[in-house]
mmCIF file of C-alpha atoms in Angstrom:
data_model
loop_
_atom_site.group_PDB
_atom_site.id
_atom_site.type_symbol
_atom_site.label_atom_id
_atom_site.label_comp_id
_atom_site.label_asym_id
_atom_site.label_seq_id
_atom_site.Cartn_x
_atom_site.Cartn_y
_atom_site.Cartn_z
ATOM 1 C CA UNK A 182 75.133 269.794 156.489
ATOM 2 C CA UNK A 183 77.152 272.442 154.186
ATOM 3 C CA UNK A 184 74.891 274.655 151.529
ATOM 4 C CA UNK A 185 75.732 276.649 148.703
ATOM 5 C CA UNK A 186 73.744 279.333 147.628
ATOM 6 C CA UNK A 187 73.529 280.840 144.292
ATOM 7 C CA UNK A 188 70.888 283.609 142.442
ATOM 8 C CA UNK A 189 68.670 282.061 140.735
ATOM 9 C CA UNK A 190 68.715 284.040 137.418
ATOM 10 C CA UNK A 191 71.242 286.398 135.919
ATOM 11 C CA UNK A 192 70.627 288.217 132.956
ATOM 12 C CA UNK A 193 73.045 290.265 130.598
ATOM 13 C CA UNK A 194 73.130 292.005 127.154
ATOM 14 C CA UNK A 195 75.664 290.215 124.578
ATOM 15 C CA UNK A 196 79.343 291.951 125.300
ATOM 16 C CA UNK A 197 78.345 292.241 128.833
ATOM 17 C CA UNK A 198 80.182 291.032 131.850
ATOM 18 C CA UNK A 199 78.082 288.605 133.959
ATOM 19 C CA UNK A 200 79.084 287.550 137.470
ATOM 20 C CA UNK A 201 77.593 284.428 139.600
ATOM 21 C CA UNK A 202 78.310 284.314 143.043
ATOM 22 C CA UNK A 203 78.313 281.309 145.130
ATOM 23 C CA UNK A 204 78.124 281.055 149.090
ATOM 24 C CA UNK A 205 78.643 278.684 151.815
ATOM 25 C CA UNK A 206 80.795 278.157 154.894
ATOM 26 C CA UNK A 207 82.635 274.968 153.399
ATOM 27 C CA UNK A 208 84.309 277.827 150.758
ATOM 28 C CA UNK A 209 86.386 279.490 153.612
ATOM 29 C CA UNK A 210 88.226 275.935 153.432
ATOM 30 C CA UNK A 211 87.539 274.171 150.689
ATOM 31 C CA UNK A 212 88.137 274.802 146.580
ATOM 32 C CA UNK A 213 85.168 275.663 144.260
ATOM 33 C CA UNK A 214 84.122 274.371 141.280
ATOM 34 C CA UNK A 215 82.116 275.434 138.468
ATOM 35 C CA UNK A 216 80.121 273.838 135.824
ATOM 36 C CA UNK A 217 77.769 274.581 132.359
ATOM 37 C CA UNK A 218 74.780 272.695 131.777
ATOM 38 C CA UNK A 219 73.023 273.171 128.563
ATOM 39 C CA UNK A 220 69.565 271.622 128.015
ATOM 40 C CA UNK A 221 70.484 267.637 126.999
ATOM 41 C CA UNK A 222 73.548 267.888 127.089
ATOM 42 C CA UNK A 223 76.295 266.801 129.425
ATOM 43 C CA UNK A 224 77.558 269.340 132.109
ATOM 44 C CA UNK A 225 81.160 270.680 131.494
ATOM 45 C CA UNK A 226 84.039 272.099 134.087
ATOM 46 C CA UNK A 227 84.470 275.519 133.773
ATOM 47 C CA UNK A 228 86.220 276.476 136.627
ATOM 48 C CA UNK A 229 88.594 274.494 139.133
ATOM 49 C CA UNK A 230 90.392 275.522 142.320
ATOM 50 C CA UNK A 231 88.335 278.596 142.809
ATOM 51 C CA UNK A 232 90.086 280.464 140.352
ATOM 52 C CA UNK A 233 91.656 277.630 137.432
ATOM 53 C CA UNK A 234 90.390 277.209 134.209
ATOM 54 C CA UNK A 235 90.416 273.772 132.156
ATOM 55 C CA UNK A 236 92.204 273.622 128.965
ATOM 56 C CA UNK A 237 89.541 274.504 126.043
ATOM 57 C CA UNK A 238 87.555 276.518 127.982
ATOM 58 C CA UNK A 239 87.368 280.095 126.808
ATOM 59 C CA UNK A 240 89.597 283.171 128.303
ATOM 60 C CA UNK A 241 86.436 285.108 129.095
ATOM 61 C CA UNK A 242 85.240 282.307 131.701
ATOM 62 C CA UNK A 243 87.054 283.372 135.225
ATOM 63 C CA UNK A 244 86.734 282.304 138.721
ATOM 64 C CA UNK A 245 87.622 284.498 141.946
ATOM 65 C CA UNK A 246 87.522 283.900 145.843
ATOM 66 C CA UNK A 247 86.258 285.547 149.116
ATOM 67 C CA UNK A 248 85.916 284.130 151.984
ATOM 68 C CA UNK A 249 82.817 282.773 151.860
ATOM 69 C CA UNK A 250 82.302 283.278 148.197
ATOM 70 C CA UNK A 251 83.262 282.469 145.019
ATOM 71 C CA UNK A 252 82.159 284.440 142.057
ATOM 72 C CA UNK A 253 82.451 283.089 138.346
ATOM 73 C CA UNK A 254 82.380 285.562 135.488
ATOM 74 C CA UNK A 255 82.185 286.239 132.261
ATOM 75 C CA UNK A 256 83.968 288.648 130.404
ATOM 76 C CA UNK A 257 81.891 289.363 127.380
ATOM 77 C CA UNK A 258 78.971 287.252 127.816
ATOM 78 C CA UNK A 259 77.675 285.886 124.597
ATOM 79 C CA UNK A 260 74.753 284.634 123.613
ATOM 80 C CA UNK A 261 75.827 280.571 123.019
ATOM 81 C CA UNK A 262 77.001 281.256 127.267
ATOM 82 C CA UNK A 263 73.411 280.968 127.824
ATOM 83 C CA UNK A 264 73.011 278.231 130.284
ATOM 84 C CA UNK A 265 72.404 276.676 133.860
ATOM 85 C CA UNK A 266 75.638 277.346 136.088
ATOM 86 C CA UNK A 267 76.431 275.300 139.283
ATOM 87 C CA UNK A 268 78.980 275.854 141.892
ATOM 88 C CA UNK A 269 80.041 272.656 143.923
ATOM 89 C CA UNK A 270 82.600 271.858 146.288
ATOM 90 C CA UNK A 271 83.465 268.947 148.589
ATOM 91 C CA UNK A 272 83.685 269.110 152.447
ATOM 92 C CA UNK A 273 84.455 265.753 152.951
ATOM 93 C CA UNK A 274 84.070 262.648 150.617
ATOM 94 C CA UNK A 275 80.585 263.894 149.579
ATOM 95 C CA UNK A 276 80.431 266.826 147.734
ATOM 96 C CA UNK A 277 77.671 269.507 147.857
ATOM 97 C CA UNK A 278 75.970 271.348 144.814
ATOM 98 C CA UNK A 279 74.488 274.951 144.242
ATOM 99 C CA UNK A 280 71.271 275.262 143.441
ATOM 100 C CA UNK A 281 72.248 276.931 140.092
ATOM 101 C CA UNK A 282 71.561 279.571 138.331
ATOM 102 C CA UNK A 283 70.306 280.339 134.805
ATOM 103 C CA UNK A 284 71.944 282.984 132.587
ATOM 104 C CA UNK A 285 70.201 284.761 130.291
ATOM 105 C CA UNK A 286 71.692 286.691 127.720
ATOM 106 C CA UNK A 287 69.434 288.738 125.251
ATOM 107 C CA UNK B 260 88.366 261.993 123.808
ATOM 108 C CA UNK B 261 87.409 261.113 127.738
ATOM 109 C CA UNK B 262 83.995 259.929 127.637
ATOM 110 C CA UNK B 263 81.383 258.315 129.909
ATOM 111 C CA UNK B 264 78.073 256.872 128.363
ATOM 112 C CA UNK B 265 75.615 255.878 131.538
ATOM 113 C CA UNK B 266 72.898 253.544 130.679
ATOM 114 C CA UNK B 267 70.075 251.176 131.981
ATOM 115 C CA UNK B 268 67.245 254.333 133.342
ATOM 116 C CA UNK B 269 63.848 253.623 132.549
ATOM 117 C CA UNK B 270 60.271 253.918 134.283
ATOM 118 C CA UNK B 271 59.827 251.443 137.655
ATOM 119 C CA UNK B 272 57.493 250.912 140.071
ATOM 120 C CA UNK B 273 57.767 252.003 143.885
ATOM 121 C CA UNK B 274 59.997 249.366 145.501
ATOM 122 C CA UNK B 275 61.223 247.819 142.183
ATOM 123 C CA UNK B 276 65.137 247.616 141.130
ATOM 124 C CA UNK B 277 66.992 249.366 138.618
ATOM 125 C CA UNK B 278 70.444 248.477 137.417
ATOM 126 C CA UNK B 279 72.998 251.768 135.772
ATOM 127 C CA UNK B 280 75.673 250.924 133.942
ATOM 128 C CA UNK B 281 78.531 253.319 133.194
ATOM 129 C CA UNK B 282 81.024 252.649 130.510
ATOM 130 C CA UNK B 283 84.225 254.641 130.408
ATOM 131 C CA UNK B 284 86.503 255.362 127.918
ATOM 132 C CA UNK B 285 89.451 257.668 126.827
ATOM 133 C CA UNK B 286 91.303 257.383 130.395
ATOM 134 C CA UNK B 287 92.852 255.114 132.250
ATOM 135 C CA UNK B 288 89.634 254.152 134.505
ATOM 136 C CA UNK B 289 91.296 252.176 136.667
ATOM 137 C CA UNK B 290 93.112 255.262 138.294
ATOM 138 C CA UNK B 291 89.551 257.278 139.096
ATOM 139 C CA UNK B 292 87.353 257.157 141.231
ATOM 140 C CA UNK B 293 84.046 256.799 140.352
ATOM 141 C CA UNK B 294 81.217 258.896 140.872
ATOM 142 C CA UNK B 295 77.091 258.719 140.738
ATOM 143 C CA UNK B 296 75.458 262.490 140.863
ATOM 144 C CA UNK B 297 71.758 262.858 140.371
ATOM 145 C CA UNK B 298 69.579 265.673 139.325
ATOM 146 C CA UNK B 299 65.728 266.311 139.602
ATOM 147 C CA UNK B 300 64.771 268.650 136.741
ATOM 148 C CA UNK B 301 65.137 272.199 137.618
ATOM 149 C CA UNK B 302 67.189 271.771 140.589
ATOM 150 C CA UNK B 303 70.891 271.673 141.763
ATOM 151 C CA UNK B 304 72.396 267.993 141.914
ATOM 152 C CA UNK B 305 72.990 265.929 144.443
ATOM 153 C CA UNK B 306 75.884 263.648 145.357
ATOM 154 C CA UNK B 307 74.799 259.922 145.519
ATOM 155 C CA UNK B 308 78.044 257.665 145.414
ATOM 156 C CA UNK B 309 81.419 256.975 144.992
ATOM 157 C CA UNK B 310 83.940 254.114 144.304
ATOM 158 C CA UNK B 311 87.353 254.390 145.001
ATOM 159 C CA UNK B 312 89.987 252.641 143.356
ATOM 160 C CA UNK B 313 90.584 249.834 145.391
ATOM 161 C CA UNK B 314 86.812 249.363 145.248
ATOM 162 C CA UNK B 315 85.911 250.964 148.497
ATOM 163 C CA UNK B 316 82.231 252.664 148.378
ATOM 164 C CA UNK B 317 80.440 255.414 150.201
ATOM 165 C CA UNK B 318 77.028 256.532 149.820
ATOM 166 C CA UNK B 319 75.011 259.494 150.807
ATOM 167 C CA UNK B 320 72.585 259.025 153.846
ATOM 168 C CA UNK B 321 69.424 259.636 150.993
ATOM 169 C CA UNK B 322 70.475 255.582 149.550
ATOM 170 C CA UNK B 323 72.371 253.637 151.948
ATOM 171 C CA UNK B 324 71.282 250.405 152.186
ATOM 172 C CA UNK B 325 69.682 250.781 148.944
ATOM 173 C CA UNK B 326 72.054 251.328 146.131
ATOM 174 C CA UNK B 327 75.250 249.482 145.742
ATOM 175 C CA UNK B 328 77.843 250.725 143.835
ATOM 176 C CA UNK B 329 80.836 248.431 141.908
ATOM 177 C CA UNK B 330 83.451 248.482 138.940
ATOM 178 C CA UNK B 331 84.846 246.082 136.718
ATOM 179 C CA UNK B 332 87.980 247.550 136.087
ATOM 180 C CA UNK B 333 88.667 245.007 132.829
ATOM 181 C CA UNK B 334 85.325 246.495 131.482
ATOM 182 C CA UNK B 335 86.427 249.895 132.029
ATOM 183 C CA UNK B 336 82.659 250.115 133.912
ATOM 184 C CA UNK B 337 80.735 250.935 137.124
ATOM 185 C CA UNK B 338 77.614 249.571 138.111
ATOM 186 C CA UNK B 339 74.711 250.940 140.188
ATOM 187 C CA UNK B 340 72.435 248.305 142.123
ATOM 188 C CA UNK B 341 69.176 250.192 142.705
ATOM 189 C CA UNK B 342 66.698 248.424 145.105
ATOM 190 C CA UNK B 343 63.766 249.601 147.365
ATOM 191 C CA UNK B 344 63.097 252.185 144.809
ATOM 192 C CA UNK B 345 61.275 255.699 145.694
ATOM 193 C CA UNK B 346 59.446 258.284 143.960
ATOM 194 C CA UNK B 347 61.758 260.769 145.584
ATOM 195 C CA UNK B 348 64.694 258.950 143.791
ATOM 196 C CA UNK B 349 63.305 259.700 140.464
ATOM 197 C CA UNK B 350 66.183 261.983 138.768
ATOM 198 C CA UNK B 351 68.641 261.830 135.660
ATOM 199 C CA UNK B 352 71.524 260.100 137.117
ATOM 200 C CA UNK B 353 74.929 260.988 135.998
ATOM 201 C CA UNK B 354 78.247 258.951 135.732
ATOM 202 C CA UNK B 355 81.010 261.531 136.936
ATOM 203 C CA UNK B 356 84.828 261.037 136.732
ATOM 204 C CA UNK B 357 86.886 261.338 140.233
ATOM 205 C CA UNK B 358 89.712 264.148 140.271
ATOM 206 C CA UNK B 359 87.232 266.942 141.062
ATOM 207 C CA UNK B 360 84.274 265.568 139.108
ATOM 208 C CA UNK B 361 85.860 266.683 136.145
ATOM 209 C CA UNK B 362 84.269 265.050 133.720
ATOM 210 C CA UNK B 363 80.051 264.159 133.398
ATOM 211 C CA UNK B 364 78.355 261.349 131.109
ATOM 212 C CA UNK B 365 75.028 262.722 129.117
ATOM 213 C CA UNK B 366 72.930 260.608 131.998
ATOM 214 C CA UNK B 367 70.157 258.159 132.129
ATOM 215 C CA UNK B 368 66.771 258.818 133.083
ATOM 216 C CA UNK B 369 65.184 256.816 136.270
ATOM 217 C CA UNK B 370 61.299 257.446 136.927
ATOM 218 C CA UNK B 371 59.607 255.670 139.837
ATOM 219 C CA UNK B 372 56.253 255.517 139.646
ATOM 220 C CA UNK B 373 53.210 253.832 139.952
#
């Protein structure tokens, strides 16, 4: 079974770049995605494609590929980007999660 | 505004039945697939189901034979059948759009337990 595999925590200052990194096989072949969770509320798309960015989501959210690895960053970090971050992608017709991480920014 | 509103979670006992509901709205629903993504708090989520749009179903190995997913496409609504019910299914369940899982309800709580 495919695995993605994420830091647990990141933390930054506000105005500081952040970076997540994601890694599994299944990347060398298939697209990433990204996604924001906030406590109660619904998770969001950040990140498509490895690298494309859904209309309404903010210029300082970015996504970049390597390999094995994706990376999502944030240019800027402030302190309302505080949140749980998942990477996910789909080998086949399931699709397979991170086990997130949770920026801190403070 | 695309929206999915999940309901029908609640507390059951091991081996009982749950039925989620998923009402969609904002899109043309009968053009997704559908998707069913659960979460234990604290941890990443995992992939549960999927309906196509001709109604064909797959299921990850964790459920099948247990849950049975469906849509009523004049409803604009999926449906998850939960029988045989486990502690280890005990999660928030979300509803998630097709196209990349692009877009998540607020999901419903399911507890099993005794």
């Amino acid at each position: 079974s495919y695995e993605l595999t994420q830091p647990s925590s990141v933390s930054v200052s506000p105005g500081q770049t952040a970076k997540i990194t994601c890694s599994g096989d299944v990347l060398a072949k298939k697209y990433a995605r990204w996604f924001q969770q906030k406590p109660g509320q619904a998770p969001v798309l950040l990140i498509y494609k490895d690298t494309e960015r859904p209309s309404g989501i903010p210029e300082r959210f970015s996504g970049s590929s390597s390999g094995t690895t994706v990376t999502l960053t944030i240019s800027g970090a402030q302190v309302e980007d505080e949140a749980d971050y998942y990477c996910y992608s789909a080998p086949d017709i399931q699709w397979v999660f991170g086990g997130g991480t949770k920026l801190t920014v403070l | 505004e695309v929206q999915l509103v999940e309901s029908g979670g609640g507390l059951v006992h091991p081996g009982g039945s749950l039925r989620l509901s998923c009402a969609a709205s904002g899109f043309t629903f009968s053009s997704h697939d559908m998707h069913w993504v659960r979460q234990v708090t604290g941890k990443g989520p995992e992939w549960v189901s999927v309906i196509g749009t001709a109604g064909d179903t797959y299921y990850a190995d964790s459920v099948k034979g247990r849950f049975t997913l469906s849509r009523e496409n004049a409803k604009n609504s999926v449906y998850l059948q939960m029988n045989s019910l486990r502690a280890g299914d005990t999660a928030v369940y979300y509803c998630v759009r097709g196209n990349g899982l692009d877009v998540w309800g607020q999901g419903t709580t399911v507890i099993v337990s005794s």
